[in-house]
Amino acid sequence: MTSDDKQMMARALRRASLGRHASPNPMVGCVILSPVGVVAGVGFHPQPGAPHAEVYALREAGDLARGGTAYVTLEPCSHYGRTPPCADALIRAGLKRVVVAMEDPDARVSGRGIARLRDAGILVDVGICIDAAMHLNRMYVKHRATGLPWVTVKVATTLDGKIATADGDSKWITSPLTRLWVHRQLRDRVDAIMVGVGTVLADDPSLTTRLGRSDSRNPRRIVVDSRLRTPPSSAVLNGPARDPAVIACVQGASQERATALRSAGGEILECAGDPDGRVDLLDLLRRLGDRGDIIHILLEGGGKLIGSALRSGIVDRYIATIAPKIIGGDSAPGPVGGDAVASRMAEAHVMIHQKVRRSGPDVVIDGDIYKAAARVSTK
């Protein structure tokens, strides 16, 4: 491995990050160097069904790829899916060397793409910038390793940690700039947005991406509603999103209410109940993960659902958008409700890989949750 290898792989990773709509596929980037070391082609995977990163890079490189080097952020696929195997495309292009950041955790690929390249006489180096590659695709990696979607919690709070006034007024805590960031960088990139029925009853949200752009997408909407209290007239059931909203309830919930919600366009997903008779969130995650098209969920509230999610250990990332406002009052709610997540400070969930930045007048604190994945059993 050389400094040039790191530089080229870093460029491929930057290219990969452009694939904001690639999910449930991984974000992949590719850079092709000609035999004389000139960048001849670059590419990324934009969305499911579209060509993979290697194909775009090879198209741009043309004959300059022959005898050159390809830098790929994820092991080239070796199987037929919606598109032909990328390993075969690299072989046909006559590349001399392929540098791969990380193996693909998908059982259909893992190690097979690399083996196919080596069997064709191509020199393959693996592990360049592996940490950055793993972090970029940590949602995909978790889903392939556990079958569970990655869960990102996003909260908007005041400086004193409130998400609403005592009377329930919550519009708006953060600035328009921060809310636009949420739509661009979160809602537009996730596969589903999840809220509790309390949020639906209090705020009647549509849970859509309001960017006004033709290339934006509305993620699947999920309401955790153990007893099916969601009104059929709710915006979440009647908004512009293409896919039906999923209403997750416990087994044995009212069939009359279920029929009314189905008639309103909702999809009823019956889940196991927890000891308190509410939806078992781990069971819900397993069912959503089994669909294959949901690997990243944005959990936006309310406080009781976020508290339950943290206690069950399913939260992987936590984003707090904090406005320079103070509400005060013991009865004004905070972002994490219900029972305590930890009884001792040593048991508290710890944020790692923190990023702190300004967003207009607000502050955004963003990081992964250290203990979440370790507490989840996939069996």
Coordinates of C-alpha atoms in Angstrom, one line a residue:
M1 CA 0.0 0.0 0.0
T2 CA 1.3 3.4 -1.0
S3 CA 0.2 7.0 -0.2
D4 CA -1.2 7.1 -3.8
D5 CA -3.3 4.1 -3.0
K6 CA -4.8 5.9 0.0
Q7 CA -5.3 9.1 -2.0
M8 CA -7.1 7.3 -4.8
M9 CA -9.3 5.2 -2.4
A10 CA -10.2 8.4 -0.5
R11 CA -11.3 9.8 -3.9
A12 CA -13.4 6.7 -4.5
L13 CA -15.0 7.0 -1.1
R14 CA -15.9 10.6 -1.7
R15 CA -17.5 9.5 -5.0
A16 CA -19.4 6.7 -3.2
S17 CA -20.9 9.2 -0.7
L18 CA -22.8 10.8 -3.7
G19 CA -25.0 7.7 -3.8
R20 CA -27.5 9.1 -1.3
H21 CA -30.4 7.0 -2.9
A22 CA -28.4 3.8 -3.3
S23 CA -30.1 2.0 -0.3
P24 CA -30.9 -0.7 0.2
N25 CA -27.8 -1.3 -1.9
P26 CA -24.4 -0.1 -0.5
M27 CA -22.8 3.2 -1.4
V28 CA -19.9 2.3 -3.7
G29 CA -17.4 4.4 -5.6
C30 CA -14.8 3.5 -8.2
V31 CA -11.7 5.2 -9.6
I32 CA -9.8 3.9 -12.7
L33 CA -6.2 4.8 -13.2
S34 CA -4.6 4.3 -16.6
P35 CA -1.3 2.4 -16.8
V36 CA 0.6 5.7 -16.7
G37 CA -1.2 6.8 -13.4
V38 CA -3.8 9.2 -14.9
V39 CA -7.4 9.1 -13.6
A40 CA -9.3 7.8 -16.6
G41 CA -12.7 7.2 -15.1
V42 CA -14.8 7.6 -11.9
G43 CA -18.2 6.4 -10.9
F44 CA -20.6 5.7 -8.1
H45 CA -23.8 3.7 -7.7
P46 CA -26.8 6.1 -7.7
Q47 CA -29.8 3.9 -7.0
P48 CA -31.0 0.3 -7.0
G49 CA -31.4 -1.0 -10.6
A50 CA -28.8 1.4 -12.0
P51 CA -25.4 0.3 -13.1
H52 CA -22.8 -0.2 -10.3
A53 CA -19.9 2.2 -9.7
E54 CA -17.4 0.0 -11.6
V55 CA -19.5 0.1 -14.8
Y56 CA -19.7 3.9 -14.8
A57 CA -16.0 4.2 -14.2
L58 CA -15.1 1.7 -16.9
R59 CA -17.4 3.4 -19.4
E60 CA -15.6 6.7 -18.8
A61 CA -12.2 5.1 -18.9
G62 CA -12.7 3.1 -22.1
D63 CA -9.5 1.6 -23.5
L64 CA -7.4 3.5 -20.9
A65 CA -8.5 1.0 -18.3
R66 CA -6.5 -1.9 -20.0
G67 CA -3.4 -2.6 -17.9
G68 CA -4.5 0.0 -15.3
T69 CA -5.7 -0.1 -11.7
A70 CA -9.2 0.1 -10.3
Y71 CA -9.9 1.4 -6.8
V72 CA -13.3 0.2 -5.5
T73 CA -14.7 0.9 -2.0
L74 CA -16.5 -2.4 -1.8
E75 CA -15.7 -5.9 -3.2
P76 CA -17.0 -6.1 -6.7
C77 CA -20.1 -8.3 -7.0
S78 CA -19.7 -11.8 -8.5
H79 CA -23.4 -12.7 -8.9
Y80 CA -26.3 -11.7 -11.2
G81 CA -28.8 -9.5 -9.5
R82 CA -30.5 -6.6 -11.3
T83 CA -27.2 -6.1 -13.1
P84 CA -24.4 -8.4 -14.3
P85 CA -21.4 -9.2 -12.0
C86 CA -18.9 -6.2 -11.8
A87 CA -16.0 -8.6 -11.2
D88 CA -16.6 -9.9 -14.8
A89 CA -16.7 -6.3 -16.1
L90 CA -13.3 -5.6 -14.5
I91 CA -11.8 -8.8 -16.0
R92 CA -13.1 -8.0 -19.5
A93 CA -11.6 -4.5 -19.2
G94 CA -8.1 -6.0 -18.9
L95 CA -7.2 -4.3 -15.6
K96 CA -3.8 -5.3 -14.1
R97 CA -4.6 -4.5 -10.5
V98 CA -7.8 -4.0 -8.3
V99 CA -7.6 -2.3 -4.9
V100 CA -10.6 -3.0 -2.7
A101 CA -11.4 -1.2 0.6
M102 CA -13.4 -3.9 2.2
E103 CA -15.0 -7.3 1.5
D104 CA -18.7 -7.3 0.9
P105 CA -20.6 -8.8 4.0
D106 CA -23.4 -10.1 1.7
A107 CA -23.2 -13.9 1.7
R108 CA -23.8 -13.9 -2.0
V109 CA -20.5 -12.0 -2.6
S110 CA -18.3 -12.2 0.4
G111 CA -14.8 -13.2 -0.9
R112 CA -16.2 -14.6 -4.2
G113 CA -15.6 -11.4 -6.2
I114 CA -12.0 -11.1 -5.0
A115 CA -11.4 -14.8 -5.8
R116 CA -12.8 -14.4 -9.3
L117 CA -10.5 -11.4 -10.0
R118 CA -7.4 -13.3 -8.7
D119 CA -8.3 -16.4 -10.6
A120 CA -8.3 -14.2 -13.7
G121 CA -4.7 -13.2 -12.9
I122 CA -5.5 -9.8 -11.5
L123 CA -3.5 -8.5 -8.6
V124 CA -5.9 -7.7 -5.8
D125 CA -5.1 -5.7 -2.6
V126 CA -7.8 -5.6 0.1
G127 CA -8.1 -3.3 3.2
I128 CA -7.1 0.1 1.9
C129 CA -9.1 2.7 4.0
I130 CA -11.2 -0.1 5.4
D131 CA -12.3 1.9 8.5
A132 CA -13.7 4.7 6.3
A133 CA -15.4 2.3 4.0
M134 CA -17.0 0.4 6.9
H135 CA -18.2 3.7 8.4
L136 CA -19.7 4.9 5.1
N137 CA -21.7 1.7 4.7
R138 CA -22.3 0.9 8.4
M139 CA -26.1 0.7 7.7
Y140 CA -25.6 -1.9 5.0
V141 CA -23.0 -3.8 7.1
K142 CA -25.3 -4.1 10.1
H143 CA -28.2 -5.3 8.0
R144 CA -26.1 -7.9 6.2
A145 CA -24.6 -9.1 9.5
T146 CA -27.7 -9.1 11.7
G147 CA -30.7 -8.8 9.4
L148 CA -31.8 -5.7 11.3
P149 CA -32.1 -2.2 9.9
W150 CA -29.8 0.6 11.3
V151 CA -31.8 3.0 13.5
T152 CA -31.0 6.7 13.7
V153 CA -32.8 8.8 16.4
K154 CA -33.2 12.5 15.6
V155 CA -34.5 14.9 18.3
A156 CA -35.0 18.6 18.3
T157 CA -34.6 20.1 21.8
T158 CA -34.3 23.4 23.5
L159 CA -31.2 24.4 25.4
D160 CA -32.8 22.9 28.6
G161 CA -33.6 19.6 26.9
K162 CA -37.3 20.1 26.2
I163 CA -39.1 18.9 23.0
A164 CA -42.3 20.8 23.6
T165 CA -43.9 23.1 26.1
A166 CA -46.1 21.8 28.9
D167 CA -49.1 22.4 26.7
G168 CA -47.6 20.3 23.9
D169 CA -46.5 23.2 21.6
S170 CA -43.5 22.0 19.6
K171 CA -43.5 24.1 16.4
W172 CA -40.9 25.1 15.8
I173 CA -38.0 24.4 18.1
T174 CA -35.2 24.6 15.6
S175 CA -34.5 27.1 12.8
P176 CA -35.7 26.7 9.2
L177 CA -32.1 26.0 8.2
T178 CA -31.9 23.0 10.6
R179 CA -35.2 21.7 9.4
L180 CA -34.1 21.9 5.8
W181 CA -30.9 20.0 6.8
V182 CA -33.1 17.2 8.3
H183 CA -35.0 16.9 5.0
R184 CA -31.9 16.9 2.8
Q185 CA -29.5 14.9 4.9
L186 CA -31.8 12.5 6.8
R187 CA -35.3 12.1 5.4
D188 CA -34.1 12.1 1.8
R189 CA -31.5 9.4 2.5
V190 CA -33.3 6.9 4.8
D191 CA -35.6 4.0 3.8
A192 CA -38.2 4.7 6.5
I193 CA -39.3 7.3 9.1
M194 CA -40.7 5.9 12.3
V195 CA -42.8 7.6 14.9
G196 CA -45.1 6.6 17.8
V197 CA -48.8 6.9 17.7
G198 CA -48.6 9.7 20.3
T199 CA -46.8 11.9 17.8
V200 CA -49.4 11.1 15.2
L201 CA -52.2 12.1 17.6
A202 CA -50.5 15.2 18.8
D203 CA -48.9 16.6 15.6
D204 CA -50.6 14.8 12.7
P205 CA -47.3 14.7 10.7
S206 CA -47.1 13.7 7.1
L207 CA -43.6 12.3 7.4
T208 CA -42.6 13.3 3.9
T209 CA -39.5 14.9 2.4
R210 CA -40.4 18.4 1.5
L211 CA -37.6 19.5 -0.8
G212 CA -39.5 20.4 -3.9
R213 CA -37.0 18.5 -6.1
S214 CA -37.7 15.9 -8.7
D215 CA -34.8 13.7 -7.4
S216 CA -35.9 13.7 -3.8
R217 CA -37.7 10.7 -2.4
N218 CA -40.3 10.0 0.3
P219 CA -39.2 7.2 2.6
R220 CA -41.6 4.5 3.9
R221 CA -43.6 5.8 6.9
I222 CA -43.9 3.6 10.0
V223 CA -46.2 4.3 13.0
V224 CA -45.7 2.2 16.1
D225 CA -49.3 1.9 17.3
S226 CA -49.8 -1.1 19.6
R227 CA -53.6 -0.7 19.9
L228 CA -54.3 0.9 16.5
R229 CA -55.3 4.4 17.7
T230 CA -54.2 6.0 14.5
P231 CA -57.1 7.9 13.0
P232 CA -57.9 6.8 9.3
S233 CA -57.9 10.6 8.4
S234 CA -54.3 11.1 9.6
A235 CA -51.9 12.8 7.3
V236 CA -49.5 9.9 7.5
L237 CA -52.1 7.8 5.7
N238 CA -53.3 10.4 3.2
G239 CA -50.1 12.2 2.2
P240 CA -48.3 12.2 -1.2
A241 CA -46.0 9.4 -0.5
R242 CA -46.2 6.5 -2.9
D243 CA -45.9 3.5 -0.5
P244 CA -48.6 2.8 2.1
A245 CA -47.8 3.7 5.7
V246 CA -47.0 0.7 7.9
I247 CA -49.0 0.6 11.2
A248 CA -47.2 -1.7 13.6
C249 CA -49.5 -3.2 16.2
V250 CA -49.5 -6.1 18.7
Q251 CA -51.1 -9.4 17.7
G252 CA -54.7 -9.4 18.7
A253 CA -55.3 -5.7 18.2
S254 CA -58.8 -4.6 17.1
Q255 CA -59.7 -6.1 13.7
E256 CA -62.3 -3.4 13.2
R257 CA -59.7 -0.7 13.5
A258 CA -57.3 -2.7 11.4
T259 CA -59.9 -2.9 8.6
A260 CA -60.6 0.9 8.8
L261 CA -56.9 1.7 8.5
R262 CA -56.4 -0.7 5.6
S263 CA -59.3 1.0 3.9
A264 CA -57.5 4.3 4.4
G265 CA -54.5 2.9 2.6
G266 CA -52.4 1.7 5.5
E267 CA -50.6 -1.6 5.9
I268 CA -51.1 -3.4 9.2
L269 CA -48.0 -5.2 10.6
E270 CA -48.7 -7.4 13.6
C271 CA -45.8 -7.9 15.9
A272 CA -45.1 -9.7 19.2
G273 CA -45.9 -7.7 22.3
D274 CA -43.4 -6.8 25.1
P275 CA -44.1 -7.5 28.8
D276 CA -46.1 -4.2 28.9
G277 CA -48.3 -5.2 26.0
R278 CA -46.7 -2.8 23.5
V279 CA -45.0 -3.6 20.2
D280 CA -41.8 -5.5 20.8
L281 CA -39.4 -3.2 18.9
L282 CA -36.8 -5.9 18.2
D283 CA -39.5 -8.1 16.7
L284 CA -40.6 -5.1 14.6
L285 CA -37.1 -4.5 13.4
R286 CA -36.6 -8.1 12.4
R287 CA -39.8 -8.0 10.4
L288 CA -38.8 -4.8 8.6
G289 CA -35.3 -6.1 8.0
D290 CA -36.7 -9.3 6.4
R291 CA -38.3 -7.2 3.7
G292 CA -34.9 -6.4 2.3
D293 CA -35.7 -2.9 1.2
I294 CA -35.4 -1.2 4.6
I295 CA -31.9 -1.0 6.0
H296 CA -32.0 2.5 7.5
I297 CA -34.8 3.8 9.7
L298 CA -35.0 7.4 11.1
L299 CA -36.8 7.4 14.4
E300 CA -38.2 10.9 15.1
G301 CA -40.3 10.4 18.2
G302 CA -42.0 10.7 20.5
G303 CA -40.2 10.5 23.7
K304 CA -41.7 7.3 25.0
L305 CA -40.8 5.4 21.7
I306 CA -37.3 6.8 21.7
G307 CA -36.9 5.7 25.4
S308 CA -38.1 2.2 24.6
A309 CA -35.8 2.0 21.6
L310 CA -32.8 3.0 23.7
R311 CA -33.7 0.6 26.4
S312 CA -34.1 -2.3 23.9
G313 CA -30.7 -1.5 22.5
I314 CA -31.8 -1.0 18.9
V315 CA -30.5 2.6 18.5
D316 CA -27.3 2.9 16.4
R317 CA -27.0 6.7 15.9
Y318 CA -28.3 9.7 17.8
I319 CA -28.7 13.2 16.4
A320 CA -29.6 16.1 18.7
T321 CA -30.5 19.4 17.1
I322 CA -30.4 22.0 19.9
A323 CA -31.9 25.4 19.7
P324 CA -30.8 28.3 21.9
K325 CA -34.2 28.5 23.6
I326 CA -35.3 27.8 27.2
I327 CA -38.7 26.6 28.1
G328 CA -38.4 25.3 31.6
G329 CA -40.9 23.6 33.8
D330 CA -41.1 20.1 35.2
S331 CA -44.0 19.1 33.1
A332 CA -42.5 20.1 29.7
P333 CA -41.4 16.8 28.1
G334 CA -37.8 15.8 27.2
P335 CA -36.6 13.7 24.2
V336 CA -36.2 10.3 26.1
G337 CA -39.4 9.3 28.0
G338 CA -40.5 6.3 30.0
D339 CA -38.3 4.4 32.4
A340 CA -34.6 5.3 32.7
V341 CA -32.2 4.0 30.0
A342 CA -29.5 3.5 32.7
S343 CA -29.7 3.2 36.5
R344 CA -26.0 4.0 36.9
M345 CA -23.8 6.4 35.0
A346 CA -21.6 3.5 34.0
E347 CA -24.5 1.9 32.2
A348 CA -25.3 5.1 30.2
H349 CA -25.4 4.8 26.4
V350 CA -22.2 6.5 25.1
M351 CA -21.9 8.5 21.9
I352 CA -18.9 7.8 19.7
H353 CA -17.6 9.3 16.4
Q354 CA -19.2 12.6 17.5
K355 CA -19.6 15.5 15.1
V356 CA -20.6 18.9 16.5
R357 CA -21.5 21.7 14.1
R358 CA -23.4 25.0 13.9
S359 CA -26.6 25.2 11.9
G360 CA -27.6 28.8 11.9
P361 CA -28.5 29.6 15.5
D362 CA -28.7 25.9 16.4
V363 CA -26.1 23.2 17.3
V364 CA -26.2 19.7 15.9
I365 CA -24.6 16.9 17.9
D366 CA -24.3 13.7 15.8
G367 CA -22.8 10.4 16.8
D368 CA -23.1 6.6 16.9
I369 CA -24.3 4.9 20.0
Y370 CA -21.7 2.5 21.5
K371 CA -23.8 0.1 23.5
A372 CA -26.8 -0.2 21.1
A373 CA -25.5 -2.9 18.8
A374 CA -23.9 -4.9 21.6
R375 CA -27.3 -5.3 23.4
V376 CA -29.2 -6.6 20.4
S377 CA -29.6 -10.4 20.0
T378 CA -30.6 -11.4 16.5
K379 CA -31.7 -14.9 17.5

